[in-house]
Coordinates of C-alpha atoms in Angstrom, one line a residue:
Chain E
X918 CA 0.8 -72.6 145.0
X919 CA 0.6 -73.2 148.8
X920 CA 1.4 -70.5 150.7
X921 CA 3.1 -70.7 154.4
X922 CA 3.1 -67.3 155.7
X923 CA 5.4 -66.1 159.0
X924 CA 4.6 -63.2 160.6
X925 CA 8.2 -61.8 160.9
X926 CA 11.6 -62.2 159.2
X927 CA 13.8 -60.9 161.8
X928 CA 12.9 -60.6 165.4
X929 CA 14.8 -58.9 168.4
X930 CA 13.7 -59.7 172.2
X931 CA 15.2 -59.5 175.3
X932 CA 15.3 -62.4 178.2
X933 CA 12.2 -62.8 179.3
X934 CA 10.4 -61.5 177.7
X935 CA 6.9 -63.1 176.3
X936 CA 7.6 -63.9 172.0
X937 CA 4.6 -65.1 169.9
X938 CA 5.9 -66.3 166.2
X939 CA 2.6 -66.6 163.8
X940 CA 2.4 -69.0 160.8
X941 CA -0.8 -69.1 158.9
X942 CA -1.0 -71.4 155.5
X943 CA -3.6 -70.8 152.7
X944 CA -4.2 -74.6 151.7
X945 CA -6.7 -76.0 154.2
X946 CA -3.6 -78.6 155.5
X947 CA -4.5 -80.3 159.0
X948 CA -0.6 -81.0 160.1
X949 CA 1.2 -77.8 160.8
X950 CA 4.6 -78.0 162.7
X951 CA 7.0 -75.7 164.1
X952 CA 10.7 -76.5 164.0
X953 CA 14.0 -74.7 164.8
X954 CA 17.1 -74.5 162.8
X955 CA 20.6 -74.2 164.1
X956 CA 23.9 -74.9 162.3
X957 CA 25.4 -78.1 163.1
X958 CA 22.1 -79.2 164.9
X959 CA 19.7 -79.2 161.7
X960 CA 16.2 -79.3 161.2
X961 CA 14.7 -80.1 165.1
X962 CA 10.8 -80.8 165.7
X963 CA 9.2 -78.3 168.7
X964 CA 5.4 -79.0 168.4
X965 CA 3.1 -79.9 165.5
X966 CA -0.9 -80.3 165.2
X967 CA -2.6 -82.4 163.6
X968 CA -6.0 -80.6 164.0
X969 CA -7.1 -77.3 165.4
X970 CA -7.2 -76.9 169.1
X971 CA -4.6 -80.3 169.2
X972 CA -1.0 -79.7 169.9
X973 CA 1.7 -82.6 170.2
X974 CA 5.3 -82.8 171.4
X975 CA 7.7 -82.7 169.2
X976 CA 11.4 -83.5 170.1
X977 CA 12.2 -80.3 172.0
X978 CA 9.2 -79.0 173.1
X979 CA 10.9 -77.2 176.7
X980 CA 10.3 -74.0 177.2
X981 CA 8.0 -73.3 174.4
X982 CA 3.8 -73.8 173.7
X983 CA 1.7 -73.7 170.7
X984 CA -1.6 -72.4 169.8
X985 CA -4.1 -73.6 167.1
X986 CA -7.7 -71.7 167.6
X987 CA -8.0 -72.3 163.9
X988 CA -6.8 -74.7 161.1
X989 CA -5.0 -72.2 159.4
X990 CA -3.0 -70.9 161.8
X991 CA -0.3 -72.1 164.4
X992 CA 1.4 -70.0 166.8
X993 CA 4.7 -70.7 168.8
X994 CA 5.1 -69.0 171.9
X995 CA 8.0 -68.4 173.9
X996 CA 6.8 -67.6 177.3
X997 CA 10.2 -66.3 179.1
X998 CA 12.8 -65.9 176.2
X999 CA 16.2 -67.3 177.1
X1000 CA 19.6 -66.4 175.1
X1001 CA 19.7 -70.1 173.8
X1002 CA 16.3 -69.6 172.0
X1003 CA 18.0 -67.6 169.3
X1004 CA 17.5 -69.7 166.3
X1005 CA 15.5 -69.9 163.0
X1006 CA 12.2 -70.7 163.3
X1007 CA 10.7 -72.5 160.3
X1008 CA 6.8 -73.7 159.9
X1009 CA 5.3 -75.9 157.8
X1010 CA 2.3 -77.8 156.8
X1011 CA 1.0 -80.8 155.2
X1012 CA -2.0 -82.1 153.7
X1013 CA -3.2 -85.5 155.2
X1014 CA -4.7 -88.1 153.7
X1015 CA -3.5 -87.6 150.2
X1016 CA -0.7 -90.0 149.9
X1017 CA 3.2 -90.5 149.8
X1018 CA 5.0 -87.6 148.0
X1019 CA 1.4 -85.3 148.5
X1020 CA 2.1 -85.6 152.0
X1021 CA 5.3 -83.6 152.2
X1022 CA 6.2 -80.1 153.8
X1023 CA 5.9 -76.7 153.0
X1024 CA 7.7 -74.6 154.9
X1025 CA 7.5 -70.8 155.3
X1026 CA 10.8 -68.3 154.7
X1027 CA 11.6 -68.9 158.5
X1028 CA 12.0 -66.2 161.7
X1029 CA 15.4 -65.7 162.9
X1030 CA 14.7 -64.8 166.4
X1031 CA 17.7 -63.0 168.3
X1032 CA 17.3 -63.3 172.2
X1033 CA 19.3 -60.4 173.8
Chain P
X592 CA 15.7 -93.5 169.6
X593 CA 15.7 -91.9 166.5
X594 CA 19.0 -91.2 164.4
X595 CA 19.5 -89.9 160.8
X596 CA 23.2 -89.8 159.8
X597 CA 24.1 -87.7 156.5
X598 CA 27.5 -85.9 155.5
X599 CA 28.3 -82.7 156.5
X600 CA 30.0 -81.5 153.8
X601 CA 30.7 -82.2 150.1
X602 CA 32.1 -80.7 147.2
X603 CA 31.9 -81.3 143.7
X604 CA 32.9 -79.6 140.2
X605 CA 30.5 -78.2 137.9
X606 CA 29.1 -80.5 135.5
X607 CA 30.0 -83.7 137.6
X608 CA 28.0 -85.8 139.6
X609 CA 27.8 -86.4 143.0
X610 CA 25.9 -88.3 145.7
X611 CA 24.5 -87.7 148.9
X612 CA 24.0 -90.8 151.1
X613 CA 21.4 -91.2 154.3
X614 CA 21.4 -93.6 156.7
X615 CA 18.4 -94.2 159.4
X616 CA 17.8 -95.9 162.6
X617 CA 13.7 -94.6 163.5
X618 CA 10.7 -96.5 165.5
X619 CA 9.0 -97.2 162.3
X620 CA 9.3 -96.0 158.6
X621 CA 6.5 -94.2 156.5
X622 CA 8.5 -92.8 153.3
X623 CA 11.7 -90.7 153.1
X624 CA 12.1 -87.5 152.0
X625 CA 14.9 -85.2 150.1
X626 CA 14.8 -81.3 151.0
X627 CA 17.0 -79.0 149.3
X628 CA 17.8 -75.3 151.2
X629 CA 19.2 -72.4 149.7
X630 CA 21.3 -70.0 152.5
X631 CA 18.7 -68.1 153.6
X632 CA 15.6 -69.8 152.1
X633 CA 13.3 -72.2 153.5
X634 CA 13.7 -75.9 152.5
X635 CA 11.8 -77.2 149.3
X636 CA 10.7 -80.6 148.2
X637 CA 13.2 -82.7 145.9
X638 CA 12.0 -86.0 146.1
X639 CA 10.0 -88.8 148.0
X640 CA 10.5 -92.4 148.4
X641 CA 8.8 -95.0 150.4
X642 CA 9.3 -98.5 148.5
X643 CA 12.7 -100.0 147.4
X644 CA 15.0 -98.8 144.1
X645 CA 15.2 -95.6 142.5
X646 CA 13.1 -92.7 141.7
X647 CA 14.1 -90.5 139.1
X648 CA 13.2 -86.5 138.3
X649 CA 15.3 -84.7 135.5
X650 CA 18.8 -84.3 136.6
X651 CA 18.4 -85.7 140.5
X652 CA 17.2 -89.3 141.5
X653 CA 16.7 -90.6 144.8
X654 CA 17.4 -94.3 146.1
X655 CA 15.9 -96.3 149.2
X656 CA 16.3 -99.7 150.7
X657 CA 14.5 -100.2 153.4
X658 CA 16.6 -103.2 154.8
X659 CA 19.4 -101.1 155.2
X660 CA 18.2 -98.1 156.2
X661 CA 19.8 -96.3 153.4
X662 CA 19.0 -93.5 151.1
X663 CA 21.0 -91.6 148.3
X664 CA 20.3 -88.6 146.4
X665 CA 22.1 -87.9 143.3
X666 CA 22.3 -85.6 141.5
X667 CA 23.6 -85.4 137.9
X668 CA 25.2 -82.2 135.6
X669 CA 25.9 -80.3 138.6
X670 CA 25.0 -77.0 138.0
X671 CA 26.5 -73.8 140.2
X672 CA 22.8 -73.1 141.3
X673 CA 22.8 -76.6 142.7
X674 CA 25.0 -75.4 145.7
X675 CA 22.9 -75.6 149.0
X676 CA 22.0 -78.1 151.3
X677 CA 20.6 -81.0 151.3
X678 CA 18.4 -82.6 153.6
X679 CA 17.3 -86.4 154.3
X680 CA 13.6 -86.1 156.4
X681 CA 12.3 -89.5 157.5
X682 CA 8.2 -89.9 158.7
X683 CA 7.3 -92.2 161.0
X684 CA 4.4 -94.1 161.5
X685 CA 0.9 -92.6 161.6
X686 CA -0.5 -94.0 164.8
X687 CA -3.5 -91.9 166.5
X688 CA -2.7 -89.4 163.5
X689 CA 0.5 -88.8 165.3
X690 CA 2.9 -88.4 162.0
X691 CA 6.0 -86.9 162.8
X692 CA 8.7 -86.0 160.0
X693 CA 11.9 -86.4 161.2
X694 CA 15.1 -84.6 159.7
X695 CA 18.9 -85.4 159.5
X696 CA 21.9 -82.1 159.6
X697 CA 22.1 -81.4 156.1
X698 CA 25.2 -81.7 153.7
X699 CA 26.3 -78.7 152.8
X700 CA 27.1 -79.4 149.2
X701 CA 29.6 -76.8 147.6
X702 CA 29.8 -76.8 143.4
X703 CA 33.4 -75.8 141.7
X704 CA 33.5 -73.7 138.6

């Protein structure tokens, strides 16, 4: 079975500071992707990467970054955390090239950040 | 822009069926997708369609037309365990490798004993 791995289930940091969330996946999938979850708002795109050291946009990509050094894992960083960053933080990954249906998401259990 | 409209909620009895309807306005279509989320739990792959008519698996099916930018997932001999939400994804094109999945709000479906 794929594997999507997040570093941390619950997470407390105060404004400002400087959060790294960690995904790593154990199926060799180029497209990872980092989205946020909040009720009413659903599922919302921050950054994905299509290949290590690539990094693209994703619908609200403000005040966050991304790292991918290697293909199995993709960080998020918050670099100032701000109160309206508290949210559940879900990463996924995908295979490419495979097809339709092969294609989809797997997502890992999720971070709920709080930002005090 | 980019807009996927699904129900909130829902409720249905136990043993019924129900359906769950999706409708998209996106730059492009590459194949739809049905998530289903626990409380709590990450999201999990139901079903994928990218051509016309309906695909079937066990108890849930899901439906696309492309002309009208319309999906359905239903899902029959509702079960308690069934309650969760439901999530419409759309992908977009793949241009420069650039292959965005797009998701709706969720319904929240709730199942009656």
């Amino acid at each position: 079975d794929v594997k999507v791995t997040q570093s941390s289930r619950y997470l407390v940091k105060r404004t400002g500071e400087k959060v790294f969330l960690e995904c790593v996946q154990d199926m060799d999938h180029e497209n990872m992707f980092w989205y946020r979850q909040d009720p009413g708002l659903g599922l919302r795109l921050i950054y994905f990467s299509y290949d290590v050291k690539m990094k693209e946009k994703g619908d609200i990509p403000e005040g966050y970054s991304v790292s991918r050094e290697k293909k199995e894992r993709f960080s998020l960083i918050l670099e100032s955390a701000s109160t309206n960053q508290t949210s559940m933080y879900l990463c996924a990954s995908s295979p490419v090239g495979q097809g339709g249906a092969n294609e989809k998401l797997f997502f890992g259990s999720g971070t709920q950040l709080s930002v005090l | 822009g980019q807009n996927i409209d699904q129900p909130t909620e829902m409720t249905a009895t136990e043993g019924a069926i129900v359906q769950i309807n999706c409708t998209y306005q996106t730059s492009g279509f590459n194949g739809l997708f049905w998530y289903q989320q626990h409380a709590g739990e990450a999201p999990t792959f139901l079903s994928y369609n990218v051509l016309d008519g309906l695909e079937e698996k066990g108890r849930f099916s899901s439906f696309l037309s492309r002309s009208k930018g319309y999906s359905y997932l239903l899902l029959k001999e509702l079960q308690m365990k069934d309650s969760a939400s439901y999530l419409c994804a759309v992908r977009g094109p793949p241009m420069n490798r650039d292959d965005k999945i797009i998701f709706g709000k969720g319904t929240r479906l709730h199942i009656l004993p």
